[in-house]
Coordinates of C-alpha atoms and ligand atoms in Angstrom, one line a residue:
M29 CA 5.8 -225.4 142.3
T30 CA 2.6 -224.8 143.9
I31 CA 0.2 -222.9 142.2
P32 CA -1.7 -220.8 144.0
I33 CA -4.6 -219.4 144.2
K34 CA -6.4 -215.4 145.0
Q35 CA -10.0 -216.4 144.3
I36 CA -12.1 -218.3 141.9
T37 CA -15.6 -216.1 139.8
L38 CA -17.9 -218.1 138.8
R39 CA -20.3 -216.8 135.8
K40 CA -23.4 -217.5 135.3
L41 CA -23.7 -216.9 131.7
N42 CA -26.8 -216.5 128.5
M43 CA -26.5 -216.7 125.8
E44 CA -28.9 -217.8 122.8
L45 CA -27.3 -220.2 120.4
K46 CA -27.6 -218.9 116.6
H47 CA -29.3 -221.7 115.6
P48 CA -32.2 -224.4 118.0
F49 CA -30.3 -227.2 117.9
T50 CA -32.4 -230.8 117.6
T51 CA -31.5 -234.1 119.8
S52 CA -33.1 -237.7 120.0
F53 CA -33.7 -236.0 124.0
G54 CA -35.2 -231.8 122.5
T55 CA -34.1 -228.2 121.1
M56 CA -32.7 -225.7 122.1
Q57 CA -32.7 -222.2 122.0
S58 CA -29.7 -221.1 123.7
K59 CA -27.6 -221.9 126.6
H60 CA -27.0 -221.0 129.7
F61 CA -23.9 -222.5 131.4
Y62 CA -21.1 -221.4 134.4
I63 CA -17.6 -219.7 133.4
V64 CA -14.8 -219.7 135.8
E65 CA -12.2 -218.0 136.5
I66 CA -9.4 -218.5 138.8
S67 CA -6.5 -216.3 139.0
D68 CA -3.4 -216.3 141.4
H69 CA -1.2 -213.4 142.9
E70 CA 0.9 -212.7 139.5
G71 CA -2.1 -211.6 137.8
N72 CA -2.7 -214.8 135.3
K73 CA -6.3 -215.5 135.4
G74 CA -7.4 -220.0 134.1
Y75 CA -10.5 -220.0 132.1
G76 CA -13.0 -223.1 132.6
E77 CA -16.2 -223.7 130.7
S78 CA -19.1 -225.6 132.6
V79 CA -20.6 -228.0 129.9
A80 CA -24.2 -228.6 131.7
F81 CA -27.4 -227.9 130.3
I82 CA -30.2 -226.5 132.5
S83 CA -32.5 -230.1 132.4
P84 CA -30.9 -233.1 133.1
W85 CA -31.7 -234.8 129.2
Y86 CA -28.4 -235.2 128.3
S87 CA -26.8 -236.6 132.2
E88 CA -28.2 -235.5 135.5
E89 CA -25.8 -232.6 135.8
T90 CA -27.1 -229.8 135.1
V91 CA -26.3 -225.3 135.9
E92 CA -28.0 -225.9 139.0
T93 CA -26.0 -229.0 140.2
N94 CA -23.1 -227.0 139.0
L95 CA -23.1 -224.8 141.3
H96 CA -23.9 -226.2 144.4
V97 CA -21.1 -229.2 144.2
M98 CA -19.0 -226.4 142.8
R99 CA -19.6 -223.7 146.1
D100 CA -20.2 -225.9 148.5
F101 CA -17.6 -229.1 147.7
L102 CA -15.0 -228.4 145.4
I103 CA -14.3 -224.9 145.9
P104 CA -13.3 -225.5 149.8
I105 CA -11.0 -228.7 149.1
L106 CA -9.3 -226.0 146.1
K107 CA -9.4 -223.6 149.4
E108 CA -8.1 -226.8 152.9
N109 CA -5.2 -228.2 149.5
T110 CA -1.9 -227.4 148.0
I111 CA -2.0 -227.5 144.5
N112 CA 1.5 -228.3 142.5
H113 CA 0.4 -229.9 139.2
P114 CA -3.1 -229.7 137.6
D115 CA -2.9 -233.9 137.8
D116 CA -3.4 -233.0 141.6
V117 CA -7.0 -231.3 141.1
S118 CA -8.5 -234.6 139.8
K119 CA -7.3 -236.0 142.1
L120 CA -8.0 -233.8 145.2
F121 CA -11.7 -234.4 143.6
E122 CA -11.9 -238.6 144.1
P123 CA -14.0 -238.4 147.1
I124 CA -16.6 -236.7 145.7
K125 CA -19.3 -239.1 143.6
R126 CA -19.3 -238.2 139.9
H127 CA -20.4 -234.4 139.1
Q128 CA -18.0 -234.8 136.1
M129 CA -19.1 -231.7 134.8
A130 CA -18.8 -229.5 138.0
K131 CA -15.4 -231.6 137.9
A132 CA -14.0 -230.2 135.2
A133 CA -14.9 -226.8 134.8
L134 CA -12.2 -226.2 137.7
E135 CA -10.1 -228.6 136.3
T136 CA -10.2 -227.2 133.6
A137 CA -9.7 -224.2 134.7
V138 CA -6.5 -224.8 136.5
W139 CA -5.2 -226.6 133.8
D140 CA -5.4 -223.2 131.5
L141 CA -4.0 -221.4 134.5
Y142 CA -1.4 -223.1 135.4
A143 CA 0.3 -223.2 131.6
K144 CA 0.3 -219.7 131.9
R145 CA 2.0 -219.4 134.4
Q146 CA 4.5 -221.5 132.5
K147 CA 4.5 -219.3 129.6
Q148 CA 3.2 -222.7 127.7
P149 CA 0.3 -223.0 124.8
L150 CA -2.3 -225.8 126.7
A151 CA -2.0 -227.9 124.0
K152 CA 2.3 -228.6 124.8
A153 CA 1.6 -228.3 127.9
L154 CA -0.8 -231.4 128.1
G155 CA 1.8 -233.4 125.8
G156 CA 0.1 -232.8 122.5
E157 CA 1.7 -232.3 118.9
K158 CA -0.4 -232.1 116.4
K159 CA 0.0 -227.9 114.8
Q160 CA -3.4 -228.7 113.2
I161 CA -7.0 -230.4 114.1
D162 CA -9.1 -232.6 111.8
V163 CA -13.3 -231.5 112.3
G164 CA -16.6 -232.3 111.3
V165 CA -20.2 -230.8 112.1
S166 CA -22.6 -232.0 114.4
I167 CA -26.3 -231.9 112.2
G168 CA -29.5 -232.0 114.1
I169 CA -32.3 -233.5 114.1
K170 CA -34.2 -231.7 111.4
S171 CA -38.4 -230.9 110.2
S172 CA -37.5 -232.5 106.1
I173 CA -35.4 -234.1 104.4
E174 CA -34.7 -231.0 102.7
D175 CA -33.4 -229.3 104.9
L176 CA -30.4 -231.9 106.0
L177 CA -29.6 -232.3 102.9
N178 CA -29.1 -228.4 102.1
E179 CA -27.3 -228.6 105.6
I180 CA -24.5 -231.8 104.8
Q181 CA -23.8 -229.4 100.9
E182 CA -23.4 -226.5 103.1
N183 CA -21.0 -227.7 105.5
V184 CA -19.2 -230.9 102.5
D185 CA -19.0 -227.2 100.8
A186 CA -17.3 -225.4 103.8
G187 CA -14.9 -228.4 104.0
Y188 CA -16.0 -230.6 107.4
K189 CA -14.4 -233.8 107.5
R190 CA -17.5 -236.2 108.8
I191 CA -20.5 -235.3 109.0
K192 CA -22.7 -236.3 111.7
I193 CA -26.0 -236.5 111.4
K194 CA -28.4 -237.3 115.0
I195 CA -30.9 -239.7 115.9
K196 CA -34.1 -240.7 117.1
P197 CA -36.6 -244.0 116.1
G198 CA -39.1 -242.0 113.6
W199 CA -35.4 -240.9 111.8
D200 CA -33.5 -242.6 111.4
V201 CA -32.6 -246.3 108.2
D202 CA -35.0 -244.6 106.3
V203 CA -33.2 -240.3 106.5
L204 CA -29.8 -242.0 106.3
K205 CA -30.6 -244.3 103.2
Q206 CA -31.3 -240.6 100.8
V207 CA -28.9 -239.3 103.2
R208 CA -26.7 -242.0 101.6
K209 CA -27.4 -242.4 98.5
T210 CA -27.3 -237.8 98.0
F211 CA -23.6 -237.7 99.5
P212 CA -21.9 -241.4 98.1
D213 CA -18.0 -240.4 99.6
T214 CA -18.3 -238.1 102.7
P215 CA -17.7 -239.5 105.6
I216 CA -21.1 -239.6 108.0
M217 CA -21.9 -241.3 111.1
A218 CA -24.8 -241.8 113.3
D219 CA -25.3 -239.6 116.6
A220 CA -28.9 -241.9 119.0
N221 CA -28.2 -239.9 121.7
S222 CA -28.9 -244.1 123.6
A223 CA -32.9 -243.4 122.2
Y224 CA -32.7 -246.8 120.5
T225 CA -33.1 -250.5 123.0
L226 CA -32.1 -254.1 121.6
E227 CA -35.2 -254.6 120.7
D228 CA -34.4 -252.6 117.8
M229 CA -31.1 -254.2 116.9
N230 CA -32.9 -255.7 114.0
H231 CA -33.8 -251.9 112.5
L232 CA -30.3 -250.6 113.7
K233 CA -28.5 -253.9 111.4
Q234 CA -30.6 -251.6 107.8
L235 CA -27.8 -249.3 108.8
D236 CA -24.5 -252.1 108.0
D237 CA -25.0 -251.7 104.0
L238 CA -25.0 -247.9 104.4
D239 CA -20.7 -247.0 105.2
L240 CA -21.2 -245.4 108.2
M241 CA -18.1 -244.3 110.4
M242 CA -20.0 -245.5 113.6
I243 CA -23.0 -245.8 115.4
E244 CA -22.5 -242.8 118.2
Q245 CA -25.0 -243.3 121.3
P246 CA -27.5 -245.9 119.9
L247 CA -28.6 -247.4 123.2
A248 CA -29.3 -246.2 127.2
Y249 CA -27.8 -243.9 128.9
D250 CA -25.7 -245.8 131.8
D251 CA -25.3 -249.3 129.5
I252 CA -22.3 -251.4 128.3
V253 CA -23.8 -255.0 128.3
D254 CA -26.3 -254.6 125.7
H255 CA -24.1 -251.9 123.7
A256 CA -21.2 -255.3 123.5
T257 CA -24.8 -257.3 123.1
L258 CA -25.2 -254.9 120.0
Q259 CA -21.7 -254.6 118.7
A260 CA -21.6 -258.7 118.1
N261 CA -24.3 -257.9 116.0
M262 CA -23.0 -255.0 114.3
T263 CA -20.2 -253.7 111.8
T264 CA -21.1 -250.5 112.2
P265 CA -18.7 -249.6 114.8
I266 CA -20.4 -248.0 118.1
C267 CA -19.0 -245.4 119.8
L268 CA -19.5 -245.2 123.3
D269 CA -20.3 -241.0 124.4
E270 CA -23.3 -240.7 127.3
S271 CA -22.1 -244.4 129.2
I272 CA -17.6 -243.1 129.2
H273 CA -17.3 -241.2 132.6
S274 CA -13.9 -242.5 133.8
L275 CA -10.9 -244.4 132.6
E276 CA -12.3 -247.3 134.4
D277 CA -15.2 -247.0 131.9
T278 CA -13.5 -247.3 129.8
R279 CA -11.5 -250.5 130.5
K280 CA -14.5 -252.4 131.2
A281 CA -16.5 -251.8 127.8
I282 CA -13.5 -251.7 125.4
Q283 CA -13.2 -255.1 127.6
L284 CA -16.6 -256.2 127.3
G285 CA -16.4 -255.5 123.8
S286 CA -19.0 -253.2 124.1
C287 CA -17.4 -250.0 121.4
K288 CA -14.1 -249.5 118.8
I289 CA -14.5 -246.2 119.2
I290 CA -14.8 -242.8 122.6
N291 CA -16.0 -240.0 122.4
I292 CA -13.8 -238.0 125.0
K293 CA -16.0 -235.4 126.2
I294 CA -14.0 -233.2 129.3
G295 CA -16.8 -232.6 130.8
R296 CA -18.1 -235.4 131.2
V297 CA -14.9 -237.6 132.0
G298 CA -14.4 -234.5 134.9
G299 CA -12.1 -233.1 132.9
L300 CA -8.9 -232.9 131.0
T301 CA -6.8 -235.4 133.1
E302 CA -9.1 -237.7 133.4
S303 CA -9.4 -237.1 128.6
K304 CA -5.5 -237.7 128.7
K305 CA -5.8 -241.1 130.8
I306 CA -8.5 -242.6 128.7
H307 CA -6.7 -241.2 125.1
D308 CA -3.7 -242.8 126.9
Y309 CA -5.5 -246.1 127.5
C310 CA -7.0 -246.6 124.1
L311 CA -4.2 -245.4 122.3
A312 CA -2.4 -248.5 123.8
H313 CA -5.3 -250.5 122.6
H314 CA -6.0 -249.6 119.1
I315 CA -8.9 -247.5 120.6
D316 CA -10.2 -244.0 117.3
V317 CA -11.2 -241.3 119.2
W318 CA -12.2 -237.7 119.2
C319 CA -13.4 -235.1 120.8
G320 CA -17.1 -234.3 121.1
G321 CA -18.3 -232.0 121.5
M322 CA -21.7 -230.2 124.6
L323 CA -22.4 -226.6 122.2
E324 CA -19.1 -225.0 124.1
A325 CA -18.5 -220.7 124.4
G326 CA -15.0 -220.8 122.6
V327 CA -13.0 -221.6 126.8
G328 CA -14.9 -225.7 126.5
R329 CA -13.6 -225.1 122.6
A330 CA -10.2 -223.4 123.5
H331 CA -10.2 -226.9 125.6
N332 CA -10.9 -229.4 122.7
I333 CA -8.9 -227.5 120.1
A334 CA -6.0 -228.6 122.9
L335 CA -7.2 -232.1 123.8
T336 CA -7.1 -232.4 120.6
T337 CA -3.7 -231.9 119.3
L338 CA -2.9 -235.6 121.6
S339 CA -1.8 -237.5 118.9
G340 CA -4.1 -241.3 119.4
F341 CA -7.2 -238.4 118.3
T342 CA -7.7 -240.0 114.9
M343 CA -11.1 -239.0 113.8
P344 CA -12.1 -235.6 113.0
G345 CA -14.6 -234.4 116.6
D346 CA -17.5 -232.5 116.0
T347 CA -15.6 -228.7 117.4
A348 CA -17.3 -226.8 114.9
G349 CA -15.3 -222.8 114.7
S350 CA -17.5 -220.8 116.6
E351 CA -19.9 -218.6 113.8
R352 CA -21.8 -222.1 113.5
Y353 CA -23.6 -221.3 117.2
W354 CA -22.9 -218.0 118.3
H355 CA -23.5 -214.3 116.5
K356 CA -20.6 -213.0 119.0
D357 CA -18.2 -215.6 121.6
I358 CA -16.7 -214.6 123.9
I359 CA -12.9 -215.3 123.5
E360 CA -11.1 -213.5 120.9
P361 CA -10.2 -213.9 118.5
A362 CA -13.5 -216.1 117.4
V363 CA -12.4 -220.0 116.7
V364 CA -12.3 -220.5 113.0
V365 CA -12.5 -223.4 110.6
E366 CA -10.5 -223.4 107.3
D367 CA -10.7 -226.8 105.5
G368 CA -12.1 -228.5 107.3
V369 CA -9.0 -227.5 110.0
I370 CA -8.2 -225.5 112.9
T371 CA -4.2 -224.2 112.9
V372 CA -3.9 -224.5 116.9
P373 CA -3.4 -220.8 118.2
D374 CA 0.7 -220.9 120.8
Q375 CA -0.4 -218.3 122.8
A376 CA 0.3 -218.9 126.3
G377 CA -2.7 -221.2 128.1
I378 CA -6.6 -221.8 125.2
G379 CA -4.8 -219.5 123.5
Y380 CA -7.1 -217.1 123.7
E381 CA -8.2 -214.0 124.7
I382 CA -11.8 -213.3 126.2
D383 CA -13.7 -211.0 125.4
E384 CA -14.0 -209.4 129.0
Q385 CA -17.4 -207.3 127.4
A386 CA -19.1 -210.6 125.8
L387 CA -17.8 -211.7 128.8
E388 CA -19.9 -209.0 130.8
E389 CA -22.6 -208.5 128.2
F390 CA -23.8 -212.5 128.2
T391 CA -22.6 -212.9 132.9
V392 CA -26.7 -213.4 133.9
E393 CA -24.9 -213.5 137.9
K394 CA -21.7 -213.8 139.7
E395 CA -20.0 -215.4 142.8
T396 CA -16.4 -214.5 144.0
F397 CA -14.1 -216.9 146.3
E398 CA -12.1 -215.3 148.1
F399 CA -8.8 -217.6 149.0
Ligands
OSB466 O1 -24.1 -236.0 121.9 O2 -22.5 -235.7 121.6 C1 -23.4 -235.2 121.8 C2 -25.0 -231.6 122.0 C3 -24.9 -231.6 122.8 C4 -25.6 -232.8 123.8 C5 -24.9 -233.8 123.0 C6 -24.8 -234.1 121.6 C7 -24.2 -232.7 120.7 C8 -23.6 -232.2 119.5 C9 -23.4 -231.5 119.1 O3 -23.8 -234.3 119.1 C10 -21.8 -231.2 119.4 C11 -20.6 -229.7 118.9 O4 -21.4 -229.5 118.1 O5 -20.7 -229.1 120.3
MG467 MG1 -23.6 -237.5 121.5

């Protein structure tokens, strides 16, 4: 059964973050990003969100490269081809190298549209069975240890299932030692966003005494070779984020022993179909996966929730409640976390309504493509 597209609207949004977020690569105060809306002839609308940032500091993609690639390459491919199932989209996009976040923004919107046409929740369309998902929080680099300990305490009190702490050289071993001393039993992990090299191996090995769940992306954003050396010399499991863009990357990283855990981000791997493939492969190879976050607004957050319902997502993800990021989200209701758990919506598609008024309010540019 074909999915007939009537039009695609690209909206560039600008939303202020409630609190600035600092990683080893810099501080973010606000977010520019694309929301994709794909409509069919019967009035159904599917939504996707691009997770690229304004600058290429996490990966090479940016908000502007998203527009160029969607408008000039990916949307023309959708115009020229018939789509029978959302899985067709990633296949059609294959001739375009990389630009995973641009691809995912369109592909996830097709998945939402498909699920709405089938009148089933996106989670179910993906094969997910969980009714509730466990989530944790990611805490940015702070100006003092007291600030960090306070924020951890607030989130432990709120019931979040694990705490991820951003680290960088100068804000790592000593900080984490203090955190572990104050929170002896809390599931804790660290994320370096590729701030180290193998020369730091002896320094990083000190983390092995702190009973961390894992260390995320300690080495270069494009590396899987040095990570294998580091993993062979550390007991703390390594989790890869930036280095994994596809099932192929996953296969190679596992074969080399570069990691024991994979953070799946829908945008980083080019969409939901590729996310599912990576999930299935990891499940078969006894590699734990969890769903990462990119400070998403409601649409991206809803896609993360649907993906996390797949059974191989055995560890709490980074998809915290909307109120941690935004004064007002673009979906209704907002994503709510209770005791570290999100109840998966059971309405068709992403399962949340778009707050059209909020969407309009945050839109700074808009372009429509008729099919
Ligand atoms: O590395 O996982 C990351 C935020 C921006 C860019 C990269 C990362 C992150 C986070 C925050 O850790 C996750 C979230 O709360 O959405
Ligand atoms: Mg990360």
